[in-house]
PDB file of C-alpha atoms and ligand atoms in Angstrom:
ATOM      1  CA  MET A 152      -4.161  20.763  -2.959  1.00  0.00           C
ATOM      2  CA  PRO A 153      -5.040  19.765   0.673  1.00  0.00           C
ATOM      3  CA  ALA A 154      -4.686  22.769   2.865  1.00  0.00           C
ATOM      4  CA  GLY A 155      -2.315  23.812   5.853  1.00  0.00           C
ATOM      5  CA  SER A 156       0.613  23.955   4.497  1.00  0.00           C
ATOM      6  CA  THR A 157       3.901  24.666   6.882  1.00  0.00           C
ATOM      7  CA  SER A 158       6.708  23.263   5.459  1.00  0.00           C
ATOM      8  CA  LEU A 159       9.456  25.139   3.020  1.00  0.00           C
ATOM      9  CA  ASP A 160       9.454  22.023  -0.520  1.00  0.00           C
ATOM     10  CA  PRO A 161       6.602  21.688  -2.001  1.00  0.00           C
ATOM     11  CA  PHE A 162       6.236  18.543  -2.929  1.00  0.00           C
ATOM     12  CA  ASP A 163       6.581  17.723   1.294  1.00  0.00           C
ATOM     13  CA  ASN A 164       4.367  20.464   2.492  1.00  0.00           C
ATOM     14  CA  ILE A 165       1.867  18.049  -0.073  1.00  0.00           C
ATOM     15  CA  PHE A 166       2.765  15.265   1.025  1.00  0.00           C
ATOM     16  CA  ALA A 167       2.565  15.570   4.115  1.00  0.00           C
ATOM     17  CA  ALA A 168      -1.288  17.320   4.349  1.00  0.00           C
ATOM     18  CA  TYR A 169      -2.062  14.038   2.973  1.00  0.00           C
ATOM     19  CA  CYS A 170      -0.891  12.015   5.181  1.00  0.00           C
ATOM     20  CA  ALA A 171      -2.493  14.359   8.011  1.00  0.00           C
ATOM     21  CA  GLU A 172      -5.090  14.252   6.274  1.00  0.00           C
ATOM     22  CA  ILE A 173      -5.703  10.797   6.274  1.00  0.00           C
ATOM     23  CA  GLU A 174      -4.763  10.263   9.710  1.00  0.00           C
ATOM     24  CA  SER A 175      -6.868  12.877  11.276  1.00  0.00           C
ATOM     25  CA  SER A 176      -9.634  10.649   9.628  1.00  0.00           C
ATOM     26  CA  PHE A 177      -8.759   7.621  12.290  1.00  0.00           C
ATOM     27  CA  ASN A 178     -11.188   9.173  14.610  1.00  0.00           C
ATOM     28  CA  ARG A 179     -14.104   9.712  12.269  1.00  0.00           C
ATOM     29  CA  TYR A 180     -14.146   6.366  10.172  1.00  0.00           C
ATOM     30  CA  LEU A 181     -12.502   4.438  11.828  1.00  0.00           C
ATOM     31  CA  PRO A 182     -13.530   1.870  15.171  1.00  0.00           C
ATOM     32  CA  ASP A 183     -13.419   4.432  18.719  1.00  0.00           C
ATOM     33  CA  PRO A 184     -10.208   1.934  20.097  1.00  0.00           C
ATOM     34  CA  LYS A 185     -12.775   1.700  23.781  1.00  0.00           C
ATOM     35  CA  GLU A 186     -14.745  -0.006  22.796  1.00  0.00           C
ATOM     36  CA  ARG A 187     -15.680  -3.354  22.539  1.00  0.00           C
ATOM     37  CA  PRO A 188     -13.139  -5.567  21.864  1.00  0.00           C
ATOM     38  CA  GLN A 189     -10.905  -3.018  23.925  1.00  0.00           C
ATOM     39  CA  ARG A 190      -8.744  -5.090  22.884  1.00  0.00           C
ATOM     40  CA  LEU A 191      -9.044  -5.913  19.119  1.00  0.00           C
ATOM     41  CA  HIS A 192     -10.390  -2.698  18.735  1.00  0.00           C
ATOM     42  CA  GLU A 193      -7.132  -1.481  20.934  1.00  0.00           C
ATOM     43  CA  ALA A 194      -4.907  -3.478  18.893  1.00  0.00           C
ATOM     44  CA  MET A 195      -6.240  -2.357  15.549  1.00  0.00           C
ATOM     45  CA  ARG A 196      -5.665   1.217  16.241  1.00  0.00           C
ATOM     46  CA  TYR A 197      -2.599   0.889  17.224  1.00  0.00           C
ATOM     47  CA  SER A 198      -1.608  -0.921  13.717  1.00  0.00           C
ATOM     48  CA  MET A 199      -3.156   1.771  11.764  1.00  0.00           C
ATOM     49  CA  GLU A 200      -1.324   4.724  14.146  1.00  0.00           C
ATOM     50  CA  ALA A 201       2.572   2.805  14.257  1.00  0.00           C
ATOM     51  CA  GLY A 202       3.372   4.799  10.620  1.00  0.00           C
ATOM     52  CA  GLY A 203       4.656   4.522   7.929  1.00  0.00           C
ATOM     53  CA  LYS A 204       4.647   6.542   4.397  1.00  0.00           C
ATOM     54  CA  ARG A 205       0.938   6.721   4.132  1.00  0.00           C
ATOM     55  CA  LEU A 206       1.798   5.648  -0.487  1.00  0.00           C
ATOM     56  CA  ARG A 207      -1.513   3.933  -1.225  1.00  0.00           C
ATOM     57  CA  PRO A 208      -3.919   5.933   0.368  1.00  0.00           C
ATOM     58  CA  THR A 209      -1.808   9.487  -0.503  1.00  0.00           C
ATOM     59  CA  LEU A 210      -1.879   7.418  -4.208  1.00  0.00           C
ATOM     60  CA  THR A 211      -5.788   7.101  -3.977  1.00  0.00           C
ATOM     61  CA  LEU A 212      -6.340  11.281  -2.699  1.00  0.00           C
ATOM     62  CA  ALA A 213      -3.711  12.705  -5.105  1.00  0.00           C
ATOM     63  CA  VAL A 214      -5.343  10.910  -9.011  1.00  0.00           C
ATOM     64  CA  ALA A 215      -9.252  11.450  -7.433  1.00  0.00           C
ATOM     65  CA  ASP A 216      -7.294  15.607  -6.659  1.00  0.00           C
ATOM     66  CA  LEU A 217      -7.073  15.450 -11.042  1.00  0.00           C
ATOM     67  CA  TYR A 218     -11.393  15.113 -10.761  1.00  0.00           C
ATOM     68  CA  ALA A 219     -11.494  17.707  -8.214  1.00  0.00           C
ATOM     69  CA  ALA A 220     -12.242  14.852  -5.825  1.00  0.00           C
ATOM     70  CA  ARG A 221     -10.211  14.409  -3.370  1.00  0.00           C
ATOM     71  CA  LYS A 222     -13.210  14.602  -0.620  1.00  0.00           C
ATOM     72  CA  GLN A 223     -15.596  12.320  -1.781  1.00  0.00           C
ATOM     73  CA  ALA A 224     -11.940  10.071  -2.087  1.00  0.00           C
ATOM     74  CA  LEU A 225     -11.610  10.433   1.229  1.00  0.00           C
ATOM     75  CA  PRO A 226     -13.239   6.821   3.307  1.00  0.00           C
ATOM     76  CA  ALA A 227     -11.799   4.567   0.109  1.00  0.00           C
ATOM     77  CA  ALA A 228      -8.028   6.341   0.657  1.00  0.00           C
ATOM     78  CA  LEU A 229      -8.391   4.822   4.252  1.00  0.00           C
ATOM     79  CA  ALA A 230     -10.268   1.397   3.107  1.00  0.00           C
ATOM     80  CA  VAL A 231      -6.504   0.631   1.203  1.00  0.00           C
ATOM     81  CA  GLU A 232      -4.823   1.161   4.715  1.00  0.00           C
ATOM     82  CA  CYS A 233      -6.399  -0.488   6.240  1.00  0.00           C
ATOM     83  CA  ILE A 234      -6.040  -3.686   3.712  1.00  0.00           C
ATOM     84  CA  HIS A 235      -1.763  -2.947   3.521  1.00  0.00           C
ATOM     85  CA  THR A 236      -2.238  -2.128   7.520  1.00  0.00           C
ATOM     86  CA  PHE A 237      -3.842  -5.968   7.768  1.00  0.00           C
ATOM     87  CA  SER A 238      -1.727  -7.656   5.194  1.00  0.00           C
ATOM     88  CA  LEU A 239       1.590  -5.632   7.444  1.00  0.00           C
ATOM     89  CA  ILE A 240       0.067  -7.056  10.752  1.00  0.00           C
ATOM     90  CA  HIS A 241      -0.307 -11.126   8.761  1.00  0.00           C
ATOM     91  CA  ASP A 242       2.758 -10.382   6.851  1.00  0.00           C
ATOM     92  CA  ASP A 243       4.118 -10.442  10.135  1.00  0.00           C
ATOM     93  CA  LEU A 244       3.412 -13.137  12.299  1.00  0.00           C
ATOM     94  CA  PRO A 245       5.693 -15.784  13.016  1.00  0.00           C
ATOM     95  CA  CYS A 246       3.926 -18.532  10.478  1.00  0.00           C
ATOM     96  CA  MET A 247       4.406 -15.524   7.929  1.00  0.00           C
ATOM     97  CA  ASP A 248       7.455 -13.817   7.680  1.00  0.00           C
ATOM     98  CA  ASN A 249       8.199 -14.032  11.569  1.00  0.00           C
ATOM     99  CA  ASP A 250       9.935 -10.487  12.532  1.00  0.00           C
ATOM    100  CA  ASP A 251       9.759  -8.404  15.742  1.00  0.00           C
ATOM    101  CA  LEU A 252       9.771  -4.898  13.935  1.00  0.00           C
ATOM    102  CA  ARG A 253       7.285  -2.520  11.858  1.00  0.00           C
ATOM    103  CA  ARG A 254       7.072   0.682  10.948  1.00  0.00           C
ATOM    104  CA  GLY A 255       9.811   1.448  13.964  1.00  0.00           C
ATOM    105  CA  LYS A 256       7.549  -0.211  16.087  1.00  0.00           C
ATOM    106  CA  PRO A 257       6.815  -3.577  17.894  1.00  0.00           C
ATOM    107  CA  THR A 258       4.811  -5.906  15.256  1.00  0.00           C
ATOM    108  CA  ALA A 259       1.282  -5.971  16.754  1.00  0.00           C
ATOM    109  CA  HIS A 260       1.847 -10.146  17.224  1.00  0.00           C
ATOM    110  CA  ARG A 261       4.484  -8.523  19.535  1.00  0.00           C
ATOM    111  CA  GLN A 262       2.579  -5.536  21.281  1.00  0.00           C
ATOM    112  CA  PHE A 263      -0.873  -7.756  21.609  1.00  0.00           C
ATOM    113  CA  ASP A 264      -0.070 -11.340  20.840  1.00  0.00           C
ATOM    114  CA  GLU A 265      -0.402 -14.199  17.596  1.00  0.00           C
ATOM    115  CA  PRO A 266      -4.891 -14.518  18.446  1.00  0.00           C
ATOM    116  CA  THR A 267      -5.154 -10.739  19.147  1.00  0.00           C
ATOM    117  CA  ALA A 268      -2.958  -9.867  15.883  1.00  0.00           C
ATOM    118  CA  LEU A 269      -3.956 -12.003  13.348  1.00  0.00           C
ATOM    119  CA  LEU A 270      -7.773 -11.138  14.783  1.00  0.00           C
ATOM    120  CA  ALA A 271      -6.934  -7.275  14.287  1.00  0.00           C
ATOM    121  CA  GLY A 272      -6.244  -8.261  10.463  1.00  0.00           C
ATOM    122  CA  ASP A 273      -9.215  -9.869   9.995  1.00  0.00           C
ATOM    123  CA  ALA A 274     -11.117  -7.103  11.483  1.00  0.00           C
ATOM    124  CA  LEU A 275      -9.650  -4.467   9.442  1.00  0.00           C
ATOM    125  CA  LEU A 276     -10.053  -6.260   6.460  1.00  0.00           C
ATOM    126  CA  ALA A 277     -13.394  -7.143   6.502  1.00  0.00           C
ATOM    127  CA  PHE A 278     -14.456  -2.971   8.137  1.00  0.00           C
ATOM    128  CA  ALA A 279     -12.439  -1.657   5.053  1.00  0.00           C
ATOM    129  CA  PHE A 280     -15.140  -3.499   3.405  1.00  0.00           C
ATOM    130  CA  SER A 281     -17.757  -2.315   4.950  1.00  0.00           C
ATOM    131  CA  LEU A 282     -17.029   1.032   5.129  1.00  0.00           C
ATOM    132  CA  ILE A 283     -16.378   1.551   1.549  1.00  0.00           C
ATOM    133  CA  ALA A 284     -19.723   0.110   1.719  1.00  0.00           C
ATOM    134  CA  ARG A 285     -21.234   1.866   4.046  1.00  0.00           C
ATOM    135  CA  GLU A 286     -20.047   5.640   2.674  1.00  0.00           C
ATOM    136  CA  TYR A 287     -20.601   5.275  -0.711  1.00  0.00           C
ATOM    137  CA  GLN A 288     -24.271   3.336  -0.259  1.00  0.00           C
ATOM    138  CA  SER A 289     -25.822   6.472  -2.120  1.00  0.00           C
ATOM    139  CA  THR A 290     -23.879   5.913  -5.128  1.00  0.00           C
ATOM    140  CA  PRO A 291     -24.160   2.333  -5.540  1.00  0.00           C
ATOM    141  CA  LEU A 292     -23.163   1.259  -8.850  1.00  0.00           C
ATOM    142  CA  LEU A 293     -20.068   4.011  -7.564  1.00  0.00           C
ATOM    143  CA  ALA A 294     -19.883   1.243  -4.381  1.00  0.00           C
ATOM    144  CA  ILE A 295     -19.434  -1.935  -5.633  1.00  0.00           C
ATOM    145  CA  ARG A 296     -17.510  -0.496  -8.241  1.00  0.00           C
ATOM    146  CA  LEU A 297     -15.094   0.119  -5.210  1.00  0.00           C
ATOM    147  CA  LEU A 298     -16.019  -3.114  -3.868  1.00  0.00           C
ATOM    148  CA  GLN A 299     -15.523  -5.427  -6.420  1.00  0.00           C
ATOM    149  CA  GLU A 300     -11.801  -3.889  -7.436  1.00  0.00           C
ATOM    150  CA  LEU A 301     -10.165  -3.679  -4.420  1.00  0.00           C
ATOM    151  CA  SER A 302     -11.540  -7.448  -3.373  1.00  0.00           C
ATOM    152  CA  THR A 303     -10.025  -8.892  -6.338  1.00  0.00           C
ATOM    153  CA  ALA A 304      -6.915  -7.017  -5.812  1.00  0.00           C
ATOM    154  CA  CYS A 305      -6.534  -9.045  -1.997  1.00  0.00           C
ATOM    155  CA  GLY A 306      -7.856 -11.973  -2.842  1.00  0.00           C
ATOM    156  CA  SER A 307      -6.470 -15.101  -4.610  1.00  0.00           C
ATOM    157  CA  ASN A 308      -6.048 -13.508  -7.668  1.00  0.00           C
ATOM    158  CA  GLY A 309      -4.195 -10.655  -5.636  1.00  0.00           C
ATOM    159  CA  LEU A 310      -2.301 -10.187  -2.807  1.00  0.00           C
ATOM    160  CA  VAL A 311      -3.126 -13.267  -1.126  1.00  0.00           C
ATOM    161  CA  GLY A 312      -1.981 -15.539  -4.295  1.00  0.00           C
ATOM    162  CA  GLY A 313       0.839 -13.343  -4.157  1.00  0.00           C
ATOM    163  CA  GLN A 314       2.101 -14.156  -1.047  1.00  0.00           C
ATOM    164  CA  MET A 315       1.223 -17.732  -1.859  1.00  0.00           C
ATOM    165  CA  GLU A 316       3.636 -17.987  -4.434  1.00  0.00           C
ATOM    166  CA  ASP A 317       5.878 -16.000  -2.943  1.00  0.00           C
ATOM    167  CA  ILE A 318       6.177 -18.704   0.011  1.00  0.00           C
ATOM    168  CA  LEU A 319       6.419 -21.875  -2.064  1.00  0.00           C
ATOM    169  CA  ALA A 320       9.013 -19.643  -3.986  1.00  0.00           C
ATOM    170  CA  GLU A 321      11.177 -20.222  -1.062  1.00  0.00           C
ATOM    171  CA  LYS A 322      11.435 -24.248  -1.523  1.00  0.00           C
ATOM    172  CA  ILE A 323      11.733 -23.710  -5.440  1.00  0.00           C
ATOM    173  CA  PRO A 324      13.263 -20.692  -6.834  1.00  0.00           C
ATOM    174  CA  PRO A 325      10.814 -19.570  -8.215  1.00  0.00           C
ATOM    175  CA  THR A 326      11.027 -18.124 -12.977  1.00  0.00           C
ATOM    176  CA  THR A 327      11.399 -14.492 -13.052  1.00  0.00           C
ATOM    177  CA  GLU A 328       7.948 -15.129 -14.535  1.00  0.00           C
ATOM    178  CA  GLN A 329       7.013 -16.408 -11.180  1.00  0.00           C
ATOM    179  CA  LEU A 330       8.858 -13.834  -9.584  1.00  0.00           C
ATOM    180  CA  ASP A 331       7.526 -11.092 -11.369  1.00  0.00           C
ATOM    181  CA  TYR A 332       3.778 -12.379 -10.850  1.00  0.00           C
ATOM    182  CA  ILE A 333       4.797 -12.133  -7.437  1.00  0.00           C
ATOM    183  CA  HIS A 334       4.826  -8.821  -7.204  1.00  0.00           C
ATOM    184  CA  ARG A 335       2.745  -7.564  -9.092  1.00  0.00           C
ATOM    185  CA  HIS A 336       0.046 -10.012  -6.783  1.00  0.00           C
ATOM    186  CA  LYS A 337       1.757  -8.899  -3.581  1.00  0.00           C
ATOM    187  CA  THR A 338       2.866  -5.638  -3.914  1.00  0.00           C
ATOM    188  CA  ALA A 339       1.337  -3.898  -7.752  1.00  0.00           C
ATOM    189  CA  ALA A 340      -2.415  -5.383  -7.158  1.00  0.00           C
ATOM    190  CA  LEU A 341      -2.975  -3.356  -4.644  1.00  0.00           C
ATOM    191  CA  ILE A 342      -0.554  -0.152  -5.167  1.00  0.00           C
ATOM    192  CA  GLU A 343      -2.074   0.144  -8.783  1.00  0.00           C
ATOM    193  CA  LYS A 344      -5.953  -0.109  -7.262  1.00  0.00           C
ATOM    194  CA  ALA A 345      -4.912   2.263  -5.003  1.00  0.00           C
ATOM    195  CA  MET A 346      -5.339   4.727  -7.957  1.00  0.00           C
ATOM    196  CA  THR A 347      -8.488   3.222  -9.857  1.00  0.00           C
ATOM    197  CA  LEU A 348     -10.965   3.685  -6.550  1.00  0.00           C
ATOM    198  CA  GLY A 349      -9.190   7.393  -6.857  1.00  0.00           C
ATOM    199  CA  ALA A 350      -9.179   7.791 -10.235  1.00  0.00           C
ATOM    200  CA  LEU A 351     -13.120   5.714  -9.824  1.00  0.00           C
ATOM    201  CA  ILE A 352     -15.047   8.329  -7.396  1.00  0.00           C
ATOM    202  CA  GLY A 353     -13.516  10.980  -9.911  1.00  0.00           C
ATOM    203  CA  GLN A 354     -15.600   9.784 -12.731  1.00  0.00           C
ATOM    204  CA  ALA A 355     -12.194   9.138 -15.302  1.00  0.00           C
ATOM    205  CA  ARG A 356     -12.525   8.658 -18.749  1.00  0.00           C
ATOM    206  CA  GLU A 357     -11.985   4.814 -20.042  1.00  0.00           C
ATOM    207  CA  GLU A 358      -8.666   6.298 -21.693  1.00  0.00           C
ATOM    208  CA  ASP A 359      -7.072   7.991 -18.445  1.00  0.00           C
ATOM    209  CA  LEU A 360      -8.145   4.703 -15.567  1.00  0.00           C
ATOM    210  CA  GLN A 361      -6.333   2.786 -18.517  1.00  0.00           C
ATOM    211  CA  ILE A 362      -3.479   4.741 -17.868  1.00  0.00           C
ATOM    212  CA  ILE A 363      -4.294   5.097 -14.010  1.00  0.00           C
ATOM    213  CA  ARG A 364      -3.566   1.070 -14.448  1.00  0.00           C
ATOM    214  CA  GLU A 365      -0.317   0.771 -16.215  1.00  0.00           C
ATOM    215  CA  VAL A 366       1.077   3.265 -13.781  1.00  0.00           C
ATOM    216  CA  GLY A 367      -0.289   1.745 -10.583  1.00  0.00           C
ATOM    217  CA  GLN A 368       1.758  -1.127 -12.121  1.00  0.00           C
ATOM    218  CA  GLY A 369       4.077   0.578 -12.775  1.00  0.00           C
ATOM    219  CA  ILE A 370       5.220   1.960  -9.632  1.00  0.00           C
ATOM    220  CA  GLY A 371       3.654  -0.833  -7.660  1.00  0.00           C
ATOM    221  CA  LEU A 372       6.765  -3.137  -9.830  1.00  0.00           C
ATOM    222  CA  ALA A 373       9.685  -0.290  -8.897  1.00  0.00           C
ATOM    223  CA  PHE A 374       8.311  -0.400  -5.742  1.00  0.00           C
ATOM    224  CA  GLN A 375       8.395  -4.032  -4.493  1.00  0.00           C
ATOM    225  CA  ILE A 376      12.099  -4.048  -6.747  1.00  0.00           C
ATOM    226  CA  ILE A 377      13.669  -0.985  -4.214  1.00  0.00           C
ATOM    227  CA  ASP A 378      12.199  -2.981  -1.309  1.00  0.00           C
ATOM    228  CA  ASP A 379      14.027  -5.876  -2.801  1.00  0.00           C
ATOM    229  CA  ILE A 380      17.534  -3.208  -3.467  1.00  0.00           C
ATOM    230  CA  LEU A 381      16.487  -2.057   0.684  1.00  0.00           C
ATOM    231  CA  ASP A 382      16.097  -5.421   2.080  1.00  0.00           C
ATOM    232  CA  GLU A 383      19.479  -6.152   0.954  1.00  0.00           C
ATOM    233  CA  THR A 384      21.336  -2.636   1.503  1.00  0.00           C
ATOM    234  CA  ALA A 385      19.483  -0.537   4.275  1.00  0.00           C
ATOM    235  CA  ASP A 386      19.787  -0.734   8.299  1.00  0.00           C
ATOM    236  CA  ALA A 387      16.815  -1.723  11.330  1.00  0.00           C
ATOM    237  CA  GLN A 388      16.669   2.067  11.812  1.00  0.00           C
ATOM    238  CA  THR A 389      15.934   3.308   8.998  1.00  0.00           C
ATOM    239  CA  LEU A 390      14.026   1.017   7.132  1.00  0.00           C
ATOM    240  CA  GLY A 391      11.407   0.317  10.873  1.00  0.00           C
ATOM    241  CA  LYS A 392      11.789  -2.777  10.031  1.00  0.00           C
ATOM    242  CA  THR A 393      14.471  -6.037   9.793  1.00  0.00           C
ATOM    243  CA  PRO A 394      16.903  -6.178   6.808  1.00  0.00           C
ATOM    244  CA  GLY A 395      18.825  -8.879   5.028  1.00  0.00           C
ATOM    245  CA  LYS A 396      15.595 -10.958   6.079  1.00  0.00           C
ATOM    246  CA  ASP A 397      15.235 -12.289   2.210  1.00  0.00           C
ATOM    247  CA  ALA A 398      18.875 -13.416   1.737  1.00  0.00           C
ATOM    248  CA  ALA A 399      18.372 -15.039   5.225  1.00  0.00           C
ATOM    249  CA  VAL A 400      16.317 -17.181   4.171  1.00  0.00           C
ATOM    250  CA  GLY A 401      17.359 -17.717   0.681  1.00  0.00           C
ATOM    251  CA  LYS A 402      14.300 -16.077  -0.959  1.00  0.00           C
ATOM    252  CA  ALA A 403      14.351 -14.593  -5.492  1.00  0.00           C
ATOM    253  CA  THR A 404      14.331 -11.210  -4.892  1.00  0.00           C
ATOM    254  CA  PHE A 405      14.792  -8.827  -7.947  1.00  0.00           C
ATOM    255  CA  VAL A 406      18.295  -8.491  -6.514  1.00  0.00           C
ATOM    256  CA  ALA A 407      19.120 -12.064  -6.311  1.00  0.00           C
ATOM    257  CA  LEU A 408      17.735 -12.445  -9.594  1.00  0.00           C
ATOM    258  CA  PHE A 409      19.203  -9.401 -11.399  1.00  0.00           C
ATOM    259  CA  GLY A 410      21.653  -8.384  -9.129  1.00  0.00           C
ATOM    260  CA  LEU A 411      22.288  -4.756  -7.444  1.00  0.00           C
ATOM    261  CA  ASP A 412      22.962  -2.922 -10.703  1.00  0.00           C
ATOM    262  CA  GLU A 413      20.405  -4.612 -13.095  1.00  0.00           C
ATOM    263  CA  ALA A 414      17.324  -4.534 -10.264  1.00  0.00           C
ATOM    264  CA  ARG A 415      17.393  -0.895  -9.483  1.00  0.00           C
ATOM    265  CA  THR A 416      18.417  -0.205 -13.648  1.00  0.00           C
ATOM    266  CA  GLN A 417      14.688  -1.628 -14.133  1.00  0.00           C
ATOM    267  CA  ALA A 418      12.711   0.095 -10.658  1.00  0.00           C
ATOM    268  CA  ASN A 419      13.954   3.583 -12.785  1.00  0.00           C
ATOM    269  CA  ASN A 420      13.357   2.049 -15.997  1.00  0.00           C
ATOM    270  CA  LEU A 421       9.328   1.426 -15.023  1.00  0.00           C
ATOM    271  CA  SER A 422       9.649   4.820 -12.428  1.00  0.00           C
ATOM    272  CA  ASN A 423      11.038   6.901 -15.676  1.00  0.00           C
ATOM    273  CA  THR A 424       7.902   4.827 -18.326  1.00  0.00           C
ATOM    274  CA  ALA A 425       5.191   5.491 -15.293  1.00  0.00           C
ATOM    275  CA  ALA A 426       6.137   9.538 -15.259  1.00  0.00           C
ATOM    276  CA  ALA A 427       6.205  10.156 -18.347  1.00  0.00           C
ATOM    277  CA  LYS A 428       2.004   7.929 -19.038  1.00  0.00           C
ATOM    278  CA  LEU A 429       0.760  10.260 -15.782  1.00  0.00           C
ATOM    279  CA  LYS A 430       1.715  13.514 -17.496  1.00  0.00           C
ATOM    280  CA  SER A 431      -0.602  12.783 -20.286  1.00  0.00           C
ATOM    281  CA  LEU A 432      -3.616  12.765 -17.920  1.00  0.00           C
ATOM    282  CA  PRO A 433      -5.987  15.443 -16.735  1.00  0.00           C
ATOM    283  CA  GLY A 434      -5.517  18.044 -14.264  1.00  0.00           C
ATOM    284  CA  ASP A 435      -1.861  19.043 -12.767  1.00  0.00           C
ATOM    285  CA  THR A 436       0.099  16.095 -12.825  1.00  0.00           C
ATOM    286  CA  ALA A 437       3.298  17.302 -10.319  1.00  0.00           C
ATOM    287  CA  PHE A 438       2.412  16.188  -6.844  1.00  0.00           C
ATOM    288  CA  LEU A 439       2.359  12.851  -8.674  1.00  0.00           C
ATOM    289  CA  VAL A 440       5.646  12.799 -11.076  1.00  0.00           C
ATOM    290  CA  SER A 441       6.894  14.207  -8.041  1.00  0.00           C
ATOM    291  CA  LEU A 442       5.934  11.061  -5.721  1.00  0.00           C
ATOM    292  CA  VAL A 443       7.257   8.294  -8.090  1.00  0.00           C
ATOM    293  CA  ARG A 444      10.501  10.434  -8.028  1.00  0.00           C
ATOM    294  CA  LYS A 445      11.137  10.141  -4.224  1.00  0.00           C
ATOM    295  CA  MET A 446       9.778   6.466  -4.473  1.00  0.00           C
ATOM    296  CA  GLN A 447      12.178   5.628  -7.290  1.00  0.00           C
ATOM    297  CA  ASN A 448      14.668   7.238  -5.039  1.00  0.00           C
ATOM    298  CA  ARG A 449      13.673   6.160  -1.673  1.00  0.00           C
ATOM    299  CA  ILE A 450      15.857   4.827   1.633  1.00  0.00           C
ATOM    300  CA  SER A 451      12.784   3.353   3.715  1.00  0.00           C
TER     301      SER A 451
HETATM  302  C1  GRG B 728      -2.152 -11.785   3.275  1.00  0.00           C
HETATM  303  C2  GRG B 728      -0.229 -12.240   4.777  1.00  0.00           C
HETATM  304  C3  GRG B 728      -0.707 -11.278   2.918  1.00  0.00           C
HETATM  305  C4  GRG B 728      -0.217 -11.399   2.700  1.00  0.00           C
HETATM  306  C5  GRG B 728      -0.341  -9.857   1.714  1.00  0.00           C
HETATM  307  C6  GRG B 728       1.236  -7.500   1.018  1.00  0.00           C
HETATM  308  C7  GRG B 728       1.919  -8.098   2.048  1.00  0.00           C
HETATM  309  C8  GRG B 728       1.504  -9.646   1.072  1.00  0.00           C
HETATM  310  C9  GRG B 728       2.791  -8.996   2.737  1.00  0.00           C
HETATM  311  C10 GRG B 728       2.910  -6.901   2.929  1.00  0.00           C
HETATM  312  C11 GRG B 728       4.553  -7.541   3.239  1.00  0.00           C
HETATM  313  C12 GRG B 728       5.720  -6.698   2.263  1.00  0.00           C
HETATM  314  C13 GRG B 728       6.644  -7.519   2.034  1.00  0.00           C
HETATM  315  C14 GRG B 728       4.789  -6.764   0.670  1.00  0.00           C
HETATM  316  C15 GRG B 728       4.965  -6.121   0.403  1.00  0.00           C
HETATM  317  C16 GRG B 728       4.865  -4.369  -0.623  1.00  0.00           C
HETATM  318  C17 GRG B 728       5.373  -4.152   0.775  1.00  0.00           C
HETATM  319  C18 GRG B 728       7.049  -4.146   0.240  1.00  0.00           C
HETATM  320  C19 GRG B 728       5.361  -3.970   1.980  1.00  0.00           C
HETATM  321  C20 GRG B 728       5.244  -2.315   2.667  1.00  0.00           C
HETATM  322  O1  GRG B 728       4.685  -1.635   1.785  1.00  0.00           O
HETATM  323  P1  GRG B 728       5.356   0.102   2.497  1.00  0.00           P
HETATM  324  O2  GRG B 728       7.263   0.310   2.765  1.00  0.00           O
HETATM  325  O3  GRG B 728       4.992   0.039   4.209  1.00  0.00           O
HETATM  326  O4  GRG B 728       4.368   1.218   1.938  1.00  0.00           O
HETATM  327  P2  GRG B 728       4.545   1.095   5.496  1.00  0.00           P
HETATM  328  O5  GRG B 728       4.557   1.016   6.628  1.00  0.00           O
HETATM  329  O6  GRG B 728       5.615   2.417   4.425  1.00  0.00           O
HETATM  330  O7  GRG B 728       3.516   1.821   4.296  1.00  0.00           O
END
């Protein structure tokens, strides 16, 4: 369990400590914003420091914690957050979602400019892999495994592939199978890998690894369904990004396809299954189970 607890709610306390650990690693690992090319490094740091829930790196650390490997997992957790931030920067660009607000702040291309934002995303993606290669070089087989898992989750068979089908679905309404593909690739793949990396670093047994992959897919899908629900029901201030964009472009979301009630039921079912599976893992899974519940009931 991370040190530095102060709040009275044990869950909030632990979550805040994980986030603090992740954010305090920025200065140690990320390029210095004063380093040349300064503008690029400033833009990378701007988006990384803009906030966000830090869900994915927390998952990496919390899974590694089950195997007493949290400390070793920190660079991998940061790499996951760099990839997530790259995807948000690119998703917000005018050629994609054309958004002005992210994490409650101006998007990277609004704060800087479009070419700088594009390059900051590219650089964060590349940096994530170089960080893993560098920090795990003393265990080369582990390093290769981490790089394989993460690069697959990012590419055409992962979040970029999911984004491609998502864009195509704006023109031709997707079937439920296509929507499932989009969400599993665009959202669940990175959430699953965040957990898998923690397990690999902790040298989890193959049976545990399988459970962790299933849990990651389940909560990843639930996360996206809830994102669709919030896009429909939340306000910009609470959300930290522009709501109602899906409906505005006629995007086929879980809510559009199934309605709010059925979308909520599906998110609950997926979360319940994930929480039950987590309990079969070794170590103290209470924090991870509570995290699933918090994400299930989140309002932003
Ligand atoms: C490579 C351009 C490109 C896109 C890949 C991941 C992705 C596809 C696009 C990002 C935008 C998006 C809506 C992704 C779905 C996953 C999702 C709900 C992201 C938001 O995650 P949060 O809520 O964000 O955890 P914070 O800001 O809290 O970290």
